[in-house]
Each structure stands twice: as C-alpha cells, then as structure tokens.
mmCIF file of C-alpha atoms (C1' of nucleotides) in Angstrom:
data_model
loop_
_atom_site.group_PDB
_atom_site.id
_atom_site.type_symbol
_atom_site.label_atom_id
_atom_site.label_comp_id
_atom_site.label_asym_id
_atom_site.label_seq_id
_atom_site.Cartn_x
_atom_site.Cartn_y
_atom_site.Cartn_z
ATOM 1 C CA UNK A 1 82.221 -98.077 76.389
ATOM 2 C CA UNK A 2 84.877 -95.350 77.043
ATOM 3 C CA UNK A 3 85.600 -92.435 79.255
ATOM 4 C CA UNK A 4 89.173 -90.874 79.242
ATOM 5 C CA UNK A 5 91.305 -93.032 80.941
ATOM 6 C CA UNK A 6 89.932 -95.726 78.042
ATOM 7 C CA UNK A 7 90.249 -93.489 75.138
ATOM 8 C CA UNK A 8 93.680 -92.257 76.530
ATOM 9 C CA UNK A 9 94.765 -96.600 76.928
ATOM 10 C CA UNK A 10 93.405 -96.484 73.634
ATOM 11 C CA UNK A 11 95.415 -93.368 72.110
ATOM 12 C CA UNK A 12 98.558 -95.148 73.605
ATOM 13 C CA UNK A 13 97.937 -98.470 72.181
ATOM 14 C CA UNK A 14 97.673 -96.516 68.573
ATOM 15 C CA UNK A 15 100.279 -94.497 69.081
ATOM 16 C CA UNK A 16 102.292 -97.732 69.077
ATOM 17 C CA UNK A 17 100.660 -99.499 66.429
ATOM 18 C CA UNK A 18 100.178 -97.162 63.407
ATOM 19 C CA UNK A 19 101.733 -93.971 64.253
ATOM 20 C CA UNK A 20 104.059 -92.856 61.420
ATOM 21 C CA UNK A 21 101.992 -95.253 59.315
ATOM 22 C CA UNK A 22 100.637 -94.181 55.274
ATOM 23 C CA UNK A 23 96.479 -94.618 54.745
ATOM 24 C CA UNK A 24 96.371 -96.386 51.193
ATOM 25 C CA UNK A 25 93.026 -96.586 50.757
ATOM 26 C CA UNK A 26 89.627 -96.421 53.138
ATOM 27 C CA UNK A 27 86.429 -98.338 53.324
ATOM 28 C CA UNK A 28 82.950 -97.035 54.534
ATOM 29 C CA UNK A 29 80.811 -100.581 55.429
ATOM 30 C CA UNK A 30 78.422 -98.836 57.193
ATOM 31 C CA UNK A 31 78.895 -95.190 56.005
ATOM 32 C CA UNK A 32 76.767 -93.221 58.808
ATOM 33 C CA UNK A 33 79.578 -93.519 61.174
ATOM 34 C CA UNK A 34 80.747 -90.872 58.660
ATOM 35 C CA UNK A 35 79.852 -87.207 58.892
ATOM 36 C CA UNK A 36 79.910 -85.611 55.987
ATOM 37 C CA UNK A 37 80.345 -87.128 52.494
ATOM 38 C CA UNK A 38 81.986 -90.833 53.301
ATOM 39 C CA UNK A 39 83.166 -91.113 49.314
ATOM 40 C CA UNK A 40 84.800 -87.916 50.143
ATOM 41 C CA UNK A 41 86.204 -88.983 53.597
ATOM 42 C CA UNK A 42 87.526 -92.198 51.935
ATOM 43 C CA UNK A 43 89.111 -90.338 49.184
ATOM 44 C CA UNK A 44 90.579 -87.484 51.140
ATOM 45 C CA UNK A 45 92.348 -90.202 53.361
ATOM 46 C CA UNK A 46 94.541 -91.436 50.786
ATOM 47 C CA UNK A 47 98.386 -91.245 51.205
ATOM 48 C CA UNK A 48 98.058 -89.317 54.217
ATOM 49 C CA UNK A 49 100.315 -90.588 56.989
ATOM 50 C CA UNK A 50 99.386 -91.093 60.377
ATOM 51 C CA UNK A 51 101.673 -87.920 62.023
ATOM 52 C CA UNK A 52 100.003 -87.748 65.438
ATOM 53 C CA UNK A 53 97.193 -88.741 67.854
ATOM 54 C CA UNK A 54 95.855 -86.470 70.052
ATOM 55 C CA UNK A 55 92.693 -86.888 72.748
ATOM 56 C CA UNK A 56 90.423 -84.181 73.539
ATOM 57 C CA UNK A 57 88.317 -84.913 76.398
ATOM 58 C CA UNK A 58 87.062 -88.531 75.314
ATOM 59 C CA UNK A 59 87.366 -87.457 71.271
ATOM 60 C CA UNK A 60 90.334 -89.342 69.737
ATOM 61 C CA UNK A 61 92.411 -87.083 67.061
ATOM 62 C CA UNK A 62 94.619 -88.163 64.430
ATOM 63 C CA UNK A 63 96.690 -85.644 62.891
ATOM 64 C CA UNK A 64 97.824 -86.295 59.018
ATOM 65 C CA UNK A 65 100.007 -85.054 56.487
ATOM 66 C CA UNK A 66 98.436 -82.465 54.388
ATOM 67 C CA UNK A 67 96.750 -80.416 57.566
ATOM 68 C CA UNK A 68 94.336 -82.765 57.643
ATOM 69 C CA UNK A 69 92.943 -84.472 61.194
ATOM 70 C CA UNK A 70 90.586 -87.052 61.862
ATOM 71 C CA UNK A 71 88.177 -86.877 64.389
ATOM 72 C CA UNK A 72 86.795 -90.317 66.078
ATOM 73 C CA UNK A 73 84.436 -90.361 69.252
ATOM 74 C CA UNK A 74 83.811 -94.131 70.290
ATOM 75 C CA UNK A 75 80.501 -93.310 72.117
ATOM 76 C CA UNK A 76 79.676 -96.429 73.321
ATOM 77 C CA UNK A 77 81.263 -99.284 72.530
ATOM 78 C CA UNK A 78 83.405 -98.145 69.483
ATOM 79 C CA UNK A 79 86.624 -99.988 69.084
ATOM 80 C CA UNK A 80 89.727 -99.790 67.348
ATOM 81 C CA UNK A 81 92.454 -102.081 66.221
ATOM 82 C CA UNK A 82 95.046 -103.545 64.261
ATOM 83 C CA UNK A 83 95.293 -106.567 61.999
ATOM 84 C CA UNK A 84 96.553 -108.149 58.978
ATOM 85 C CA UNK A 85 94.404 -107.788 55.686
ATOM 86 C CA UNK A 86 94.669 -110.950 55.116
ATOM 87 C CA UNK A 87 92.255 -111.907 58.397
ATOM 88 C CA UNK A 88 89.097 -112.051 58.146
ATOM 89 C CA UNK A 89 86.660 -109.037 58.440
ATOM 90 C CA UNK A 90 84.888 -109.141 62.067
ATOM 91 C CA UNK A 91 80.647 -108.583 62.110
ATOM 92 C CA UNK A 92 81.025 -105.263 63.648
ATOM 93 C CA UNK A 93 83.936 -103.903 62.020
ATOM 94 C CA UNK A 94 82.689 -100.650 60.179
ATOM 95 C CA UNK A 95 85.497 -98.188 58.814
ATOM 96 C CA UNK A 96 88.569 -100.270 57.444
ATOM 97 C CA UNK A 97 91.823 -98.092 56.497
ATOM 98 C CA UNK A 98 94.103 -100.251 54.560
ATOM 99 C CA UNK A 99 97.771 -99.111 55.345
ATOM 100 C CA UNK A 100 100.412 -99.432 52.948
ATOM 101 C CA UNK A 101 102.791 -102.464 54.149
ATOM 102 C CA UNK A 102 99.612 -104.857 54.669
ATOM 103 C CA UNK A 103 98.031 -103.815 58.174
ATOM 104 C CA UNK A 104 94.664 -102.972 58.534
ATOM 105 C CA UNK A 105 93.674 -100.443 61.159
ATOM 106 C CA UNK A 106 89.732 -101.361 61.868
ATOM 107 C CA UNK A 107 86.816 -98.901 63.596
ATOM 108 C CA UNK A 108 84.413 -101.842 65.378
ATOM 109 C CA UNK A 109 81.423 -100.520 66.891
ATOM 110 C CA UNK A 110 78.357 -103.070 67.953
ATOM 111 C CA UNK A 111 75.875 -100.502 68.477
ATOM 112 C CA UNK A 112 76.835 -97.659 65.808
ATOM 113 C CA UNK A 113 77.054 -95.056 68.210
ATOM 114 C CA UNK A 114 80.688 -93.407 66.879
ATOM 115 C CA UNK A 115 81.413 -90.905 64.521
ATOM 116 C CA UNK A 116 84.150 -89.980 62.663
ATOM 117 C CA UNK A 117 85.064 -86.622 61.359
ATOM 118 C CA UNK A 118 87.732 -85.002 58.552
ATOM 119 C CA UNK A 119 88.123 -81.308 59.875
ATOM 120 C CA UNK A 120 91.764 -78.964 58.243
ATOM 121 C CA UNK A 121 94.324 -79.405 61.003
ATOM 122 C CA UNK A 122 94.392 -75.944 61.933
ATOM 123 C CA UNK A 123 90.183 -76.516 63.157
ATOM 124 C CA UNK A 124 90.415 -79.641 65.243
ATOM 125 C CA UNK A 125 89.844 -77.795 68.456
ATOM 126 C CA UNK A 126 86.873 -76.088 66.413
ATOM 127 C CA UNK A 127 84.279 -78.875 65.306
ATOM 128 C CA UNK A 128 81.044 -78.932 67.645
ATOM 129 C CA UNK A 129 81.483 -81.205 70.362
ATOM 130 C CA UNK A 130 85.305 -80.723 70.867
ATOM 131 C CA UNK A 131 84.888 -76.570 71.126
ATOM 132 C CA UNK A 132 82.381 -76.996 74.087
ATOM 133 C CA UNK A 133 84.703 -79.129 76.124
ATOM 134 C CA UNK A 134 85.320 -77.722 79.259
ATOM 135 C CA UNK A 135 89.275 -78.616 81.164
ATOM 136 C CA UNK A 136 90.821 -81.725 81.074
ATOM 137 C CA UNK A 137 91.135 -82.939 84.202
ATOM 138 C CA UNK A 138 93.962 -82.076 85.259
ATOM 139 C CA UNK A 139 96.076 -79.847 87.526
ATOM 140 C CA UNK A 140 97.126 -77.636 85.100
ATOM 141 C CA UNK A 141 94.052 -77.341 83.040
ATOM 142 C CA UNK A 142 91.305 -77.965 85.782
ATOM 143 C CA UNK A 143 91.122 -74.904 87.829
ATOM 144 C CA UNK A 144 88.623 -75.529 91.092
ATOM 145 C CA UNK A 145 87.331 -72.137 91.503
ATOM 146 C CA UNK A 146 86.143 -71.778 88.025
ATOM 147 C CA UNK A 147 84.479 -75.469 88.761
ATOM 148 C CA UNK A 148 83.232 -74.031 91.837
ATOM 149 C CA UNK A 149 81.621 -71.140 90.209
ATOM 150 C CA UNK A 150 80.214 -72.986 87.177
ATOM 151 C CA UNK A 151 79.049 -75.953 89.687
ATOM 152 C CA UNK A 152 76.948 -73.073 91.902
ATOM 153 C CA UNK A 153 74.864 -70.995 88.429
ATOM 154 C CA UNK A 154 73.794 -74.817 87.774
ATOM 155 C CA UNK A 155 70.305 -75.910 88.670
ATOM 156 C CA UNK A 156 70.958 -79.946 88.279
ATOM 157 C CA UNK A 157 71.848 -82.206 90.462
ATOM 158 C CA UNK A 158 75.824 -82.725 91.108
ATOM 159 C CA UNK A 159 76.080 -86.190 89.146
ATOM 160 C CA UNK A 160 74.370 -84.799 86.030
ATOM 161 C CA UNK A 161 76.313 -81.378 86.302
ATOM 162 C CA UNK A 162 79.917 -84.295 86.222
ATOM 163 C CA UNK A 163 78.117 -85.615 83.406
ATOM 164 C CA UNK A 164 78.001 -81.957 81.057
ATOM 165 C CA UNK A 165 81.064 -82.146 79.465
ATOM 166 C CA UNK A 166 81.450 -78.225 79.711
ATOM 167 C CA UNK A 167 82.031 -78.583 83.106
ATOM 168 C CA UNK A 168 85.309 -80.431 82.937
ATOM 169 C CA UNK A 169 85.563 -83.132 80.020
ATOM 170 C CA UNK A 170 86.252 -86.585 80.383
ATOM 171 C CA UNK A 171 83.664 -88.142 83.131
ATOM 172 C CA UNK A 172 81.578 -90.454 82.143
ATOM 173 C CA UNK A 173 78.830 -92.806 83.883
ATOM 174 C CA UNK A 174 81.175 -95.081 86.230
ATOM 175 C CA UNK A 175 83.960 -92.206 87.137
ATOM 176 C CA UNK A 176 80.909 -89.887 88.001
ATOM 177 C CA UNK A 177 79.668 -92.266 90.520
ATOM 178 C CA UNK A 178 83.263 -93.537 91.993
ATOM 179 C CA UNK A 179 84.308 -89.484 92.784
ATOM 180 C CA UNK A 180 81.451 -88.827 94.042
ATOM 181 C CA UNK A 181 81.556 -91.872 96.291
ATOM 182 C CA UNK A 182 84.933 -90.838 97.113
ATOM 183 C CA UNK A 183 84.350 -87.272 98.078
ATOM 184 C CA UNK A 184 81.243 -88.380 100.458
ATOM 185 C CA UNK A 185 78.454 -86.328 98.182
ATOM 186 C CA UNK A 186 75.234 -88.051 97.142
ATOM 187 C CA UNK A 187 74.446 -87.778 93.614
ATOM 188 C CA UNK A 188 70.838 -85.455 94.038
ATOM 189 C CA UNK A 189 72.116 -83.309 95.952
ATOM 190 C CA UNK A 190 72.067 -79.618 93.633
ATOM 191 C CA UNK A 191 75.278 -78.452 92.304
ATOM 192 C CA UNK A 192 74.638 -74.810 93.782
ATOM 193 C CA UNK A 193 74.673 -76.091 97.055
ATOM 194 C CA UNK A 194 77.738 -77.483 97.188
ATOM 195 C CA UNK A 195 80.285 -75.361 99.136
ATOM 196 C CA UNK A 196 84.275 -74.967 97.938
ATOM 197 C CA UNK A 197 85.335 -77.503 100.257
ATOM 198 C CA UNK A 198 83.154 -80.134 99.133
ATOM 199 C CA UNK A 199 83.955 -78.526 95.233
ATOM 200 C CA UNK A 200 87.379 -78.748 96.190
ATOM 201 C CA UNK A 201 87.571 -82.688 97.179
ATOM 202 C CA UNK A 202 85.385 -83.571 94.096
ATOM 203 C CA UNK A 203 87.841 -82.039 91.758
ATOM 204 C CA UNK A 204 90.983 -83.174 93.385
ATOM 205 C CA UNK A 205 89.613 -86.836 93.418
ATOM 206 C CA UNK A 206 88.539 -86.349 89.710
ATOM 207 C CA UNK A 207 92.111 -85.763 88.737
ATOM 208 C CA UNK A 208 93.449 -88.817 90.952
ATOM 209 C CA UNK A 209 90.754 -90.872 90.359
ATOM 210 C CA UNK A 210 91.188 -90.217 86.518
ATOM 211 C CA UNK A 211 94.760 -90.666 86.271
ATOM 212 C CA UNK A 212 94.906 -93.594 88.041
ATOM 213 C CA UNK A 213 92.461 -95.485 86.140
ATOM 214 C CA UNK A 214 94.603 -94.348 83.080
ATOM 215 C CA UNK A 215 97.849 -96.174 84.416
ATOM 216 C CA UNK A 216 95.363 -99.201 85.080
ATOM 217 C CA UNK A 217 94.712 -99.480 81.321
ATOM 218 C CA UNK A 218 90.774 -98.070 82.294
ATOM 219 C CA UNK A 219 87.946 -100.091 83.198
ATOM 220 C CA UNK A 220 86.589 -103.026 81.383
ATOM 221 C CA UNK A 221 83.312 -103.996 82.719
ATOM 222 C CA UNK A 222 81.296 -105.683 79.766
ATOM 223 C CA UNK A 223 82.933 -105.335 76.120
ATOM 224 C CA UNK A 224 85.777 -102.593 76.409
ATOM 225 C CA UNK A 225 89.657 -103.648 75.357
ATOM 226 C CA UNK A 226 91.969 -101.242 74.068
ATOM 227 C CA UNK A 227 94.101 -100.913 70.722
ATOM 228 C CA UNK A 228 95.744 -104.238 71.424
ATOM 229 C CA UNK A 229 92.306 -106.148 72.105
ATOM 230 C CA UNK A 230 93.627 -105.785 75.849
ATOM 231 C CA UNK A 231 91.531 -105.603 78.906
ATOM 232 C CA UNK A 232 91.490 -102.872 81.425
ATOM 233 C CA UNK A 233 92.189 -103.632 85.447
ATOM 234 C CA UNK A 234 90.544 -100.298 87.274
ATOM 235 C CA UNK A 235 86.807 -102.491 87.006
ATOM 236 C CA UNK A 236 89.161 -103.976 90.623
ATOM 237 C CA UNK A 237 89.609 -100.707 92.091
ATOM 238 C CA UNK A 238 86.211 -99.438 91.297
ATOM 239 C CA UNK A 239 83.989 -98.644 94.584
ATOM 240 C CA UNK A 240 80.214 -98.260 94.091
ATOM 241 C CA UNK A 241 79.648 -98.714 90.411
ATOM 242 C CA UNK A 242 78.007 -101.782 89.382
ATOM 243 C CA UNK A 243 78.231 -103.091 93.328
ATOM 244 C CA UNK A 244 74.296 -102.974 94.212
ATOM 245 C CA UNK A 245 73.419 -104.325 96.957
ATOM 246 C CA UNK A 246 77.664 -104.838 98.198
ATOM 247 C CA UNK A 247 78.401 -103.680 101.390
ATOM 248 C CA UNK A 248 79.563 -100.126 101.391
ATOM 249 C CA UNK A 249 83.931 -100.445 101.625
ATOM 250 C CA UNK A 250 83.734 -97.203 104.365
ATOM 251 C CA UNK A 251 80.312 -97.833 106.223
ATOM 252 C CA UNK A 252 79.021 -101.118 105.608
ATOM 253 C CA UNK A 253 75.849 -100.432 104.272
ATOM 254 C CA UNK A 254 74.573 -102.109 101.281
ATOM 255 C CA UNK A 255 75.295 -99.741 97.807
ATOM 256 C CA UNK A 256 72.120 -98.600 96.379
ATOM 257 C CA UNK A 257 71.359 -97.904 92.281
ATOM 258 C CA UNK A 258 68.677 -95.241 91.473
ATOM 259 C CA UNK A 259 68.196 -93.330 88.278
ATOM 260 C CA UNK A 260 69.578 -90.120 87.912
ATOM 261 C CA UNK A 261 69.040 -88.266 84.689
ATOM 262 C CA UNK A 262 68.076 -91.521 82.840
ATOM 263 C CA UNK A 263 71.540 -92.480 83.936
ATOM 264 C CA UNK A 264 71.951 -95.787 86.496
ATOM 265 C CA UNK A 265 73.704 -93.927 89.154
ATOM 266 C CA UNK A 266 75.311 -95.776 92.310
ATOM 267 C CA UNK A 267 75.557 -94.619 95.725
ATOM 268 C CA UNK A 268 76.217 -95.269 99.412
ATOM 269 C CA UNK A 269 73.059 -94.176 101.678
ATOM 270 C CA UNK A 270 75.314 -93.748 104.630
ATOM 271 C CA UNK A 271 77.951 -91.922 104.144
ATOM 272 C CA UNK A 272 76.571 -90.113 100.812
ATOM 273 C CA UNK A 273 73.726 -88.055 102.489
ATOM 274 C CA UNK A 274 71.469 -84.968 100.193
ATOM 275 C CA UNK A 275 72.140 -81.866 101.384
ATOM 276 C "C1'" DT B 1 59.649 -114.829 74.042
ATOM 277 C "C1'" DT B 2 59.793 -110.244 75.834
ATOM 278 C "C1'" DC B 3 61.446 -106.742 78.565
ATOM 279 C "C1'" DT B 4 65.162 -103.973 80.581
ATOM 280 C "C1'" DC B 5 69.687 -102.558 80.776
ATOM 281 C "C1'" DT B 6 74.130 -100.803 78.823
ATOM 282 C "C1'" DG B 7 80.658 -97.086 79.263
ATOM 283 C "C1'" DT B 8 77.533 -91.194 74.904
ATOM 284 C "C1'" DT B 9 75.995 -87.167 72.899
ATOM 285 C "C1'" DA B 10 73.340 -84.250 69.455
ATOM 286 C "C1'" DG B 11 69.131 -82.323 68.797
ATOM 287 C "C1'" DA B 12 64.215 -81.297 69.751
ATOM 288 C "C1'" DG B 13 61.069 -79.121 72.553
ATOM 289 C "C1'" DA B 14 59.620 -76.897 76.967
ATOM 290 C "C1'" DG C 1 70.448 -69.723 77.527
ATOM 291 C "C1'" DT C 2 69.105 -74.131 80.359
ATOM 292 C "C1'" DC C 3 67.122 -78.297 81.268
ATOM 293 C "C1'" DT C 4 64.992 -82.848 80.097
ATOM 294 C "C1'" DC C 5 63.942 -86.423 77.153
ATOM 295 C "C1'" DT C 6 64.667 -89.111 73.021
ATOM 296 C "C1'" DA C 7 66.920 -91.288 69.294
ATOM 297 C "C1'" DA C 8 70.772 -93.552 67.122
ATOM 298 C "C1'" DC C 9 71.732 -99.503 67.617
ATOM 299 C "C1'" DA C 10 72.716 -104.374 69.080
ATOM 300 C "C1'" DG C 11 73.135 -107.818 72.401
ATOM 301 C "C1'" DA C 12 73.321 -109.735 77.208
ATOM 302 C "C1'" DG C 13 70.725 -111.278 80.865
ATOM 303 C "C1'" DA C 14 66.496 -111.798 83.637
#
DNA sequence: TTCTCTGTTAGAGA
DNA sequence: GTCTCTAACAGAGA
C-alpha cells in the first residue's frame, strides 16, 4: 500500500485519534509482524502513553513514555485504525493495543508484509532500515547536488535508483513513475547519464509532487484508507500510473507498462525518450 | 481452476 | 561495496 504522502495521511489521522492515549495491554495474533520477542513487546507496552508520532521516510514512529518508541513499517498493505473493543475483531487484524478508556487501536495487514519494532527512544533514528534513509523530500532536507552526485556513481537505471531509499526516502512504485513522467525522463535511461538540469527537475517535482499528494490524503488505488478508514483522492491527479494503454495527457500517445527491476513501471514513449 | 499481478524491503548470492 | 533476484503473504481479476 503506502508511500509517504499515505503514511504521513496516516500519521495525521493517529495523531488525532490516540495521541496522548495510555497502552493497557497488547495482543500478538499473528506474532511475526513482531521483531524481536512479541511476549516481550506486549509486555514492555504496558502503561506507556502514546507521547508522539513521528514518520521517517515511509516508517511510522510512536514515541512513549519511558524512552521507549515503536517502530511500524506498513509495507504493503498494512493498516491502522481505531475502534471500540467491544466490535468485533476484523480477519486481518494482527497487533491489537487495548487503550485504557475502551478504544482499540488495531495493526491490519492482508498480506503480512509489516513489521513492528520496540527500539529506547534515544535509537529510533538508529534501527536498520530507518539509519539508511537518505533526505526526506523536501526543500530543506533534499539537497539536489548531493542527488545529483549520488544519481551519477549509480549504475541502474533512473526509476530503480528513485526506488533505493538511500537516495532520498519516501518514493515508492506510483510516485516513481508520475515524477518521472513529469520531468520528461524515461525510466531505463542510467542514472549517470542524467545531467543537473534534468537532476534538478526530477527533484523539484519529487518535492511538489510529494507534498501535494499529502494534502490529497495520498493515493488509494486498490485497498489503501487511512487512520479513519478514509480514502485518498491523488489516484485523480495521477498521470501515467496504472493508465496503460490511455492517451498520453502532454502528447497523445498511448501510456505504455514494461518491467523495470521486477517493478511494473509506466511510461509515455513520446515524450519520455532513453538517453 | 490456474496464472499473474499487486502500493515494500531485507537478505542471499554474484 | 553494488547490483539483482527472491521470499515473506493473500486476494483480485483475467
């Protein structure tokens, strides 16, 4: 399911929903979305209250009393949300915390994909995964020359480089193929070649593209909803993902889909040409 | 029925 | 190091 802008819609809706909010107790159904020990990440949880949530990249963070955070990556189709105890258990739900005052915040995940992580406070930035992340995407953090340089030692083709989360985090299989639709550069074509105008455009139109898919809620195209079982609205604005055989919005010509890096990868012919 | 596809990433092997 | 492929899993759709 998500890339940023549907964690971040995600992050929001919790934010809302259970922030300031005391774990009472925690149950493992299917314990492998656990790493570690999940008796011991059940236990640990208790009577911690829910201080913060922070988003790394597309890696959810709750902070908790006691230095303690909680890292959750929805891979694909992870889910969370809110309901009353009393309701009945859904088939996918997998991680139930019980929170004191009757709500239920529950992890649902069809294909088991997620994981979930306890890690001290103080090393949330540290656990694997979160420590390789390269910039968010944005102006602040996202400098283009140092994408420019990284993009030019690579050997792989540009859509797989968008896809290496070292690179700049938060890109995932549809934004990959709407900036690079955007920016005019066809997915082959080899990251070295690029020059810094072309590395320039792709970066500024990851940022916009990004943060406007954020404000739209993100993009719902088969199961995602955020915290409040809510759809996204950017799966409208997208361009080339998912549109095989549409007529190109610039050019006309039909959209093709190859594979690119065992990833279905959407392009223009026209007006994305290989260098 | 059977096959292919799906929003991710860690880990194995070259 | 760097790159490529696979596995983890379930369901929708052809």
């Amino acid at each position: 399911m998500p890339e940023l802008p549907e964690v971040e819609t995600v992050r929001r809706g919790l934010e809302k929903m259970v922030l300031g909010d005391t774990i009472e107790q925690v149950s493992a159904l299917y314990p492998k979305i656990i790493q570690g020990d999940p008796k011991n990440f059940c236990q640990l949880l208790k009577e911690r209250k829910i201080l913060s949530i922070d988003r790394r990249g597309k890696y959810l963070i709750f902070n908790l009393s006691g230095e303690l955070s909680l890292i959750s990556h929805l891979r694909m189709e992870g889910k969370y949300f809110v309901k009353s105890s009393s309701d009945p258990l859904e088939k996918h739900t997998h991680v139930v915390f019980s929170l004191h005052g009757g709500k239920q915040l529950r992890y649902n995940d069809v294909r088991k994909f997620g994981r979930m992580e306890l890690v001290p406070t103080s090393q949330k930035f540290e656990v694997s995964g979160i420590k390789k992340l390269g910039p968010e995407p944005t102006k602040a953090a996202f400098d283009t020359s140092v994408f420019y340089h990284k993009l030019n030692q690579k050997k792989k083709v540009v859509k797989t480089a968008l896809l290496d989360q070292t690179l700049v985090a938060g890109l995932g299989n549809i934004y990959a193929d709407e900036v690079l639709w955007l920016s005019r550069i066809h997915p082959e074509t080899p990251s070295y070649r690029l020059n810094e105008q072309e590395v320039k455009l792709l970066h500024d139109n990851i940022i916009i593209e990004l943060a406007k898919a954020i404000r739209a809620g993100g993009t719902t195209i088969r199961t995602y909803t955020d915290a409040f079982q809510h759809l996204g609205s950017f799966q409208f604005e997208l361009h080339v993902y998912g549109k095989k055989g549409m007529p190109c919005e610039r050019c006309g010509a039909s959209i093709e889909k190859i594979v690119v890096g065992q990833r279905g990868t959407h392009f223009c012919p026209v007006c994305q040409k290989v260098k």
